[in-house]
mmCIF file of C-alpha atoms in Angstrom:
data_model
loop_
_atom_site.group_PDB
_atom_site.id
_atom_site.type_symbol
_atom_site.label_atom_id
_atom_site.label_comp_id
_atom_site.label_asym_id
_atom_site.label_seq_id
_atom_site.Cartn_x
_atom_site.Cartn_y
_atom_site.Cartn_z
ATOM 1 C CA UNK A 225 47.741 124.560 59.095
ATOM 2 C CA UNK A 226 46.830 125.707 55.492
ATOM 3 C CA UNK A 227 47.660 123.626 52.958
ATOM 4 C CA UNK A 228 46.056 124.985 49.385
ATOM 5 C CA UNK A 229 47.720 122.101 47.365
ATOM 6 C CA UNK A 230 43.983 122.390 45.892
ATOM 7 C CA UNK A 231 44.998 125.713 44.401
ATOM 8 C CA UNK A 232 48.347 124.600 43.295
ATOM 9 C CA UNK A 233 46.486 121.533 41.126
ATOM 10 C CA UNK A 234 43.715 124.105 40.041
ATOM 11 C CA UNK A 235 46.926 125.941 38.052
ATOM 12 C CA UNK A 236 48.499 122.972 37.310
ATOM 13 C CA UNK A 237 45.136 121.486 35.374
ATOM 14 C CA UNK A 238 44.321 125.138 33.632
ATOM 15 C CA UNK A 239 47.829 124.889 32.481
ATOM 16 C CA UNK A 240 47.474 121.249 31.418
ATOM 17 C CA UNK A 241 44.110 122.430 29.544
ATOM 18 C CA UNK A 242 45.650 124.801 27.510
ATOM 19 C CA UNK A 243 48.663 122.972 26.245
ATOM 20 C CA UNK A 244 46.158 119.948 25.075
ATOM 21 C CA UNK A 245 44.300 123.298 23.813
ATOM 22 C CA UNK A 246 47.480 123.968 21.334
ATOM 23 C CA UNK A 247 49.180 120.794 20.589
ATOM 24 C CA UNK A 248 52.512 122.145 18.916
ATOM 25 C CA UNK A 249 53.346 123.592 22.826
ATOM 26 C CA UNK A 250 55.279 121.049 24.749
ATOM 27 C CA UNK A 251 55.672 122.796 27.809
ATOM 28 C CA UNK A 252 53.147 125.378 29.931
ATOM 29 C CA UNK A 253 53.902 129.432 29.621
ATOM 30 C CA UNK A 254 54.132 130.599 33.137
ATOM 31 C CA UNK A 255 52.369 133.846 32.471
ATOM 32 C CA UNK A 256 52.153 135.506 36.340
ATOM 33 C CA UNK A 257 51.260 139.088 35.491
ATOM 34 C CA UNK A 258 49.360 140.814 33.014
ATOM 35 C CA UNK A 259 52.373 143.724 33.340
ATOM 36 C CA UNK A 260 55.176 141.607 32.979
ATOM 37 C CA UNK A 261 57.777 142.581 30.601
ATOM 38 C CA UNK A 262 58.593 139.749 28.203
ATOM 39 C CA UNK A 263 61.942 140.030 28.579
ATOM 40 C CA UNK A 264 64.188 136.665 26.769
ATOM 41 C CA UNK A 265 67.767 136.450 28.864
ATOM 42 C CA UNK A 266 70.767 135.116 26.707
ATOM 43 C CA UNK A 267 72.861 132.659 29.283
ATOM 44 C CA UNK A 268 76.182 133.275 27.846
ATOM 45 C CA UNK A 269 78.806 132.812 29.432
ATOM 46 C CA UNK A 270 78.009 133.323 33.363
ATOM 47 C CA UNK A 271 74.750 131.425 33.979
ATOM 48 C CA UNK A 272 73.636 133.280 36.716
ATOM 49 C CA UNK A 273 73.461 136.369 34.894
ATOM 50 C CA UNK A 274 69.610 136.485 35.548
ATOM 51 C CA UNK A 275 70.141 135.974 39.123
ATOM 52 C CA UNK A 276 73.123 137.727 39.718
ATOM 53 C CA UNK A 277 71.851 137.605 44.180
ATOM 54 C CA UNK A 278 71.060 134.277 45.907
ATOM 55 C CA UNK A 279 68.602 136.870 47.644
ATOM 56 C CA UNK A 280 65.671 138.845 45.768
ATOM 57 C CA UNK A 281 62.293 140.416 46.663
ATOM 58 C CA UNK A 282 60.720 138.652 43.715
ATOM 59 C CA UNK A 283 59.692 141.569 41.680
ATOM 60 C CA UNK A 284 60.023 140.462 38.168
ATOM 61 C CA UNK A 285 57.805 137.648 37.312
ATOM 62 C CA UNK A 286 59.934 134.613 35.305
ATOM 63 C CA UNK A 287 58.522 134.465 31.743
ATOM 64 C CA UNK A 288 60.283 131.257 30.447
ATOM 65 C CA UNK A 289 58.142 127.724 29.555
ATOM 66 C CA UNK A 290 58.935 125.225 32.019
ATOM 67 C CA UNK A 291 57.357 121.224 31.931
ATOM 68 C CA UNK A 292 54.226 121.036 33.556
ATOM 69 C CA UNK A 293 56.252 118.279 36.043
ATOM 70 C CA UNK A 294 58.559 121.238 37.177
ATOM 71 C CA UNK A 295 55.942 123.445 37.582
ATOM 72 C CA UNK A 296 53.788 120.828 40.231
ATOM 73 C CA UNK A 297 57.600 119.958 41.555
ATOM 74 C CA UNK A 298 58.829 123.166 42.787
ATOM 75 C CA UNK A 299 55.558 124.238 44.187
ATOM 76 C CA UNK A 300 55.359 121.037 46.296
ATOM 77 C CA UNK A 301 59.291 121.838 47.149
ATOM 78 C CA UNK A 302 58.459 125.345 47.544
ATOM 79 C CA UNK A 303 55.267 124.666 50.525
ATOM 80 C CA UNK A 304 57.498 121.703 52.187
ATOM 81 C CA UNK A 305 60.299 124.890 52.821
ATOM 82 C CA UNK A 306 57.867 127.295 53.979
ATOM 83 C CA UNK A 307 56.301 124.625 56.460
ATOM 84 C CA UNK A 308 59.219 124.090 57.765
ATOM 85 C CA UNK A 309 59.656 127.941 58.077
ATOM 86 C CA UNK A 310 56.590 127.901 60.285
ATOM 87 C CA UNK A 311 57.437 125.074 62.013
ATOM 88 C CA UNK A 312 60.820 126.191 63.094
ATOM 89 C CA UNK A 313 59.808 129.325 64.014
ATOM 90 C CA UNK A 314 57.252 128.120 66.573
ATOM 91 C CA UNK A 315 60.174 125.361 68.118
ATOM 92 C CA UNK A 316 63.135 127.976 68.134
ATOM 93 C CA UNK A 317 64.823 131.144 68.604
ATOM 94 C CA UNK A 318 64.894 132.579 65.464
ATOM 95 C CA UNK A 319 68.381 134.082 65.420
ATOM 96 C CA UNK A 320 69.713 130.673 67.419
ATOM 97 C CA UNK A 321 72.203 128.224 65.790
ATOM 98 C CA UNK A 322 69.881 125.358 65.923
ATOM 99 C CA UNK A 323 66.966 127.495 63.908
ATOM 100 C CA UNK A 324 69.673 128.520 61.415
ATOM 101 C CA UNK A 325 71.701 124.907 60.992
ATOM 102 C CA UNK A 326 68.275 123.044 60.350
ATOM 103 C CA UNK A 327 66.765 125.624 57.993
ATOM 104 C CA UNK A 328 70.173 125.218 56.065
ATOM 105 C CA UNK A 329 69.993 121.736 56.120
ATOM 106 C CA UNK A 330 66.701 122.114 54.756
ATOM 107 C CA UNK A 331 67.610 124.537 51.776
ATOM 108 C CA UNK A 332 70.102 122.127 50.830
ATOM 109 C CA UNK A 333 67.546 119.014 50.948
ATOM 110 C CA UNK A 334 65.104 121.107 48.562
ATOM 111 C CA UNK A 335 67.936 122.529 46.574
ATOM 112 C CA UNK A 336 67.051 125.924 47.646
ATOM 113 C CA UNK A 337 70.089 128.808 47.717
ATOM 114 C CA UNK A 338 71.244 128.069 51.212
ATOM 115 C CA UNK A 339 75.271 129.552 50.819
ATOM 116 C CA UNK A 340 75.373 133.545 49.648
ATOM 117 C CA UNK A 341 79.066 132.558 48.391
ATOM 118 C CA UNK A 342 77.978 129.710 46.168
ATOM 119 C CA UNK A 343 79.365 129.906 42.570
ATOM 120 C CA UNK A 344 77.512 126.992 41.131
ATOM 121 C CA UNK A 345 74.001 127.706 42.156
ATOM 122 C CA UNK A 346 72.017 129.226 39.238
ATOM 123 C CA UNK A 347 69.489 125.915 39.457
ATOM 124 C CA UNK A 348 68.655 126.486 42.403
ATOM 125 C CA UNK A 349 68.244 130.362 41.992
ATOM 126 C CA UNK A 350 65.869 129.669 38.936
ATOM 127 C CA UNK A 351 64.188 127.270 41.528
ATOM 128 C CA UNK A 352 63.308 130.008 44.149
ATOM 129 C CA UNK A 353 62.464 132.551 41.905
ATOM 130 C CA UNK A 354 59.906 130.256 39.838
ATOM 131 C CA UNK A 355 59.048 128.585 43.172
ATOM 132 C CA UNK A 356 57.706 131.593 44.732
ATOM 133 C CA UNK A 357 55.591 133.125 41.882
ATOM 134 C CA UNK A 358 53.645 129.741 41.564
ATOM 135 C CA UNK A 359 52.735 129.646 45.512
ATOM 136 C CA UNK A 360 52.094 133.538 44.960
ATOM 137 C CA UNK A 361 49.351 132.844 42.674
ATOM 138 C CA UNK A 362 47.802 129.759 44.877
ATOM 139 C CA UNK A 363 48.269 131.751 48.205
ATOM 140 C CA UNK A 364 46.914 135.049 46.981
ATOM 141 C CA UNK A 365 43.180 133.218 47.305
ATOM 142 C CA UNK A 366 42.423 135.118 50.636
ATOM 143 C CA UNK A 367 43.316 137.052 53.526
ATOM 144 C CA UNK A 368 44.393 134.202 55.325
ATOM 145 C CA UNK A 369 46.373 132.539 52.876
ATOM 146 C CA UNK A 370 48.170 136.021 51.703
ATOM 147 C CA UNK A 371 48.970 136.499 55.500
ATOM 148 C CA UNK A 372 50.717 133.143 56.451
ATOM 149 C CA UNK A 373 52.444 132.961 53.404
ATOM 150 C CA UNK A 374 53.829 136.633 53.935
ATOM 151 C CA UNK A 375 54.435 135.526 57.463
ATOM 152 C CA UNK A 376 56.679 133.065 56.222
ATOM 153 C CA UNK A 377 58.334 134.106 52.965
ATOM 154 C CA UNK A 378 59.322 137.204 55.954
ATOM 155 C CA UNK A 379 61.262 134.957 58.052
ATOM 156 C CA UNK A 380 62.723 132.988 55.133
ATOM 157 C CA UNK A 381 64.135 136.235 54.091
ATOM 158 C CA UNK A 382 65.042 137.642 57.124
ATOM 159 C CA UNK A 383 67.179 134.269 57.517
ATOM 160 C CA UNK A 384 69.025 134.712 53.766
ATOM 161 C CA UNK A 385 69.783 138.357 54.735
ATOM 162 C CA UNK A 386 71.667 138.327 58.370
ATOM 163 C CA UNK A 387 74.057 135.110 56.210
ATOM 164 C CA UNK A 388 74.805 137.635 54.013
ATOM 165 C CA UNK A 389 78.306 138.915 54.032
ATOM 166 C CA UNK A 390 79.099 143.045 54.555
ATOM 167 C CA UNK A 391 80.067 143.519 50.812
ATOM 168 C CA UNK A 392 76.936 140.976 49.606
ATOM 169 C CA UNK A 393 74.644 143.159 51.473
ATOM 170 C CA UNK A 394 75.333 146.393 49.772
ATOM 171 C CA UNK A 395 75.648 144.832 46.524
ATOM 172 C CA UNK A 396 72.022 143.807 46.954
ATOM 173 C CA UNK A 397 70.418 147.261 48.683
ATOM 174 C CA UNK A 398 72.016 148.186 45.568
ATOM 175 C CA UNK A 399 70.317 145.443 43.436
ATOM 176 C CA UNK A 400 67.036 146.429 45.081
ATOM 177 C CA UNK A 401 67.323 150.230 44.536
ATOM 178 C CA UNK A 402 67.634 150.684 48.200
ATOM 179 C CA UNK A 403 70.248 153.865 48.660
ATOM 180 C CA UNK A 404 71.943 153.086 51.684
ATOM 181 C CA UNK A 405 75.579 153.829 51.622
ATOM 182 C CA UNK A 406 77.990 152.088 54.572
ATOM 183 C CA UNK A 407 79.493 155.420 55.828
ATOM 184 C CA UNK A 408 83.657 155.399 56.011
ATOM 185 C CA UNK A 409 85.608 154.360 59.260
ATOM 186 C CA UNK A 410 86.702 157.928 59.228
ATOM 187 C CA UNK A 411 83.191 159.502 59.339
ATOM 188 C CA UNK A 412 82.006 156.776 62.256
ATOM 189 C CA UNK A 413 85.563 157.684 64.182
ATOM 190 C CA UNK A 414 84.320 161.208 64.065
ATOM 191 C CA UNK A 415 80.775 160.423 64.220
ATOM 192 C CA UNK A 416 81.323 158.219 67.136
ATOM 193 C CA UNK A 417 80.228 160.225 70.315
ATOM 194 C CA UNK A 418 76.884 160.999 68.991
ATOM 195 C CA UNK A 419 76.359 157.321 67.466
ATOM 196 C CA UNK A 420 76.412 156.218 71.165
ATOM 197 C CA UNK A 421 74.731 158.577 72.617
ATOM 198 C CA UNK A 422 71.720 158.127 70.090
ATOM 199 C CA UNK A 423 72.189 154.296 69.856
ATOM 200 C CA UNK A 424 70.218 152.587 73.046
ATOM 201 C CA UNK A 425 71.659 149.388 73.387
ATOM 202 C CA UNK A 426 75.380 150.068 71.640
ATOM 203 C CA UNK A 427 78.644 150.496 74.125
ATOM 204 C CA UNK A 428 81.263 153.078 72.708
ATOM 205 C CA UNK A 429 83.306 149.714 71.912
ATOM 206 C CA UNK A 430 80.179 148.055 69.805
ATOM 207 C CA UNK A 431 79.893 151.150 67.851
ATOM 208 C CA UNK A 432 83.462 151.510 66.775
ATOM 209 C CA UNK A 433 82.883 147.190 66.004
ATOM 210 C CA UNK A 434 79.606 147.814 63.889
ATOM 211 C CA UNK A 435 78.751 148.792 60.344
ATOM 212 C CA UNK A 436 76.766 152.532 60.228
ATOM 213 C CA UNK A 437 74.326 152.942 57.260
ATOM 214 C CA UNK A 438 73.423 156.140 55.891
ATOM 215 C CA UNK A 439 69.616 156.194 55.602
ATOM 216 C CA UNK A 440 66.998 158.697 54.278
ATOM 217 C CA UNK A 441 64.828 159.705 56.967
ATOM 218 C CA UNK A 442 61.829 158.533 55.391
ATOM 219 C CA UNK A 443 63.096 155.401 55.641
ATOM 220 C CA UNK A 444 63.826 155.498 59.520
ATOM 221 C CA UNK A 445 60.475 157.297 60.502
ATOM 222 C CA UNK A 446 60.260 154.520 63.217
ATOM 223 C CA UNK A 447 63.836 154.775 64.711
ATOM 224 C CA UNK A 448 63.592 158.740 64.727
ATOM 225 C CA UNK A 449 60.255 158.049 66.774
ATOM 226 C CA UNK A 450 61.340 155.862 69.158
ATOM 227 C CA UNK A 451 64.383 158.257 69.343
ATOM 228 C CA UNK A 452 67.040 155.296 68.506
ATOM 229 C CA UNK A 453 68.798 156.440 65.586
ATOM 230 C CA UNK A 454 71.494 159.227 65.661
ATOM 231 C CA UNK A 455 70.043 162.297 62.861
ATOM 232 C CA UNK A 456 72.330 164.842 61.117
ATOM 233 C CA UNK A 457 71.387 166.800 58.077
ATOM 234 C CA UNK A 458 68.080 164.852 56.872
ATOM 235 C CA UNK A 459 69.775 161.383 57.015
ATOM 236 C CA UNK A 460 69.614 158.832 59.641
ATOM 237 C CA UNK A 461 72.684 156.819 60.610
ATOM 238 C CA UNK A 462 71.425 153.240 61.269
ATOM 239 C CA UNK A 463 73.878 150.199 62.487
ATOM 240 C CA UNK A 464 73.619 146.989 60.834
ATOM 241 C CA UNK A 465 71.717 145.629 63.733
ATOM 242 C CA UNK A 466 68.160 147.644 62.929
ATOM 243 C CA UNK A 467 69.579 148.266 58.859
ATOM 244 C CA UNK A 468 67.765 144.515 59.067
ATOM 245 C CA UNK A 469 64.693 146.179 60.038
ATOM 246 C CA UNK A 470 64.518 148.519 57.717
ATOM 247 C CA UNK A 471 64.791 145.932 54.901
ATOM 248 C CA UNK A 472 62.551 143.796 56.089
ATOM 249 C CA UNK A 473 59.762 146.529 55.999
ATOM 250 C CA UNK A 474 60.649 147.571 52.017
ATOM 251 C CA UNK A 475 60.100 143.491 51.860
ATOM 252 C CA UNK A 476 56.636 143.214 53.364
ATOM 253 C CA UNK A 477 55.364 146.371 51.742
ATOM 254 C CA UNK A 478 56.127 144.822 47.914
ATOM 255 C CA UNK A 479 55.028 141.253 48.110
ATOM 256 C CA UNK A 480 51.750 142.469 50.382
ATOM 257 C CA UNK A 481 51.238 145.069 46.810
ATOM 258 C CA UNK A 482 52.135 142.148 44.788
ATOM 259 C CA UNK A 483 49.686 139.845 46.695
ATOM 260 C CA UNK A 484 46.751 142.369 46.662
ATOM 261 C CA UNK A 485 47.850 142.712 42.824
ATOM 262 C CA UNK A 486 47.985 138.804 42.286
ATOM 263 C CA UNK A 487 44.067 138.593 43.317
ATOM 264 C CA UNK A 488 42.513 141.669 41.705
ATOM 265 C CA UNK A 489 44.376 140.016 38.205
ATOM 266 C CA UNK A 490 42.856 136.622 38.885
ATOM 267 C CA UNK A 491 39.898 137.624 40.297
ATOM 268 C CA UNK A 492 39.158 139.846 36.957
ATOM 269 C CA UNK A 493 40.318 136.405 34.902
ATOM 270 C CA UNK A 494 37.020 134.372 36.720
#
């Protein structure tokens, strides 16, 4: 089990060293990339206008001062919800009720987003976001660290994303620059012969039930391999159920980059 609370202190001290360093600071600059654009949000009005998702793929670093006792805080929080990522994933079906009701319980207990819906959540969005650059940085160390906490930053995702309601989940493709459109009920209607026929797994009934996603085929090389996914005109027309998929794999290929990035930076700062 890998625990590099060593790492997390290692930060926690630098950043301890250079606010004694320059005494007028009162709180530690989270600085997490060399490339990060200093951007300063104005909370006016709605306070989650910084996080306007409970869901992200973590791709602009926070730039705000937080307290050094945050800082150690929401790592901590952050490791005790990805251990219990791991540890739930070894004692449960990851799509069963009991996986999802105890990881929820969890979320709440750490003050994680655990409810898409939520109105009143912007703490805990700052918390997640924050969270998961500081475990970046103390995970990035080596291969082995980079790959369980990828592992499990994965499944925490996959989790936030199938509790995600129909119009929540296009709003964030959306958010996250990922172009695919829900096609109409009209289009599936006439569409619907060849969905089934090109959708192992799908009854005539489940496709007229599920969502279709219009898809660049780029981005369903694997489906059009394994000859699952219905083609017409250089787009692929995915149903929710493997849409997940497709997500997931835009996930793992940015935070691997930003991992690989993470330890070339500090490696060049030793």
């Amino acid at each position: 089990m890998l625990q590099p609370l060593s790492n997390i202190n290692q930060i926690v001290k630098n950043c301890q060293r250079k606010k004694n360093h320059n005494k007028t600071d009162s709180k530690a600059q989270m600085e997490f990339s060399s490339r990060a654009r200093q951007r300063h949000l104005r909370l006016t009005g709605d306070r989650r206008e910084p996080y306007p998702h409970s869901l992200q793929f973590y791709q602009e670093p926070p730039t705000e001062n937080i307290s050094l006792v945050e800082f150690e805080s929401f790592a901590v929080d952050r490791l005790r919800l990805l251990k219990v990522v791991e540890n739930l994933g070894v004692s449960y079906v990851k799509s069963g009720d009991a996986y999802k009701t105890k990881l929820e319980a969890e979320l709440r207990k750490l003050k994680f987003p655990y409810r898409a819906l939520a109105e009143d959540d912007y703490d805990a969005r700052r918390k997640d976001h924050i969270s998961h650059f500081i475990l970046r940085l103390a995970y990035c160390q080596s291969e082995e660290l980079r790959r369980w906490f990828l592992q499990q930053e994965m499944d925490l995702f996959r989790y936030r994303f199938h509790e995600l309601t129909e119009g929540l989940r296009q709003k964030f493709l959306d958010h996250v620059n990922l172009s695919f459109e829900a096609i109409s009920e009209d289009l599936k209607n006439e569409l619907a012969n060849e969905l089934y026929m090109s959708t192992p797994g799908l009854t005539m009934a489940k496709v007229k039930e599920q969502m279709f996603y219009k898809v660049g085929l780029s981005d369903a090389v694997d489906l059009f391999r394994a000859r699952r996914v219905f083609i017409k005109d250089g787009f692929a027309f995915v149903p929710l159920k493997d849409i997940d998929a497709i997500v997931l794999n835009n996930y793992r290929k940015s935070l691997s980059k930003a991992l690989a990035e993470e330890w070339e930076t500090a490696s060049s700062l030793k």
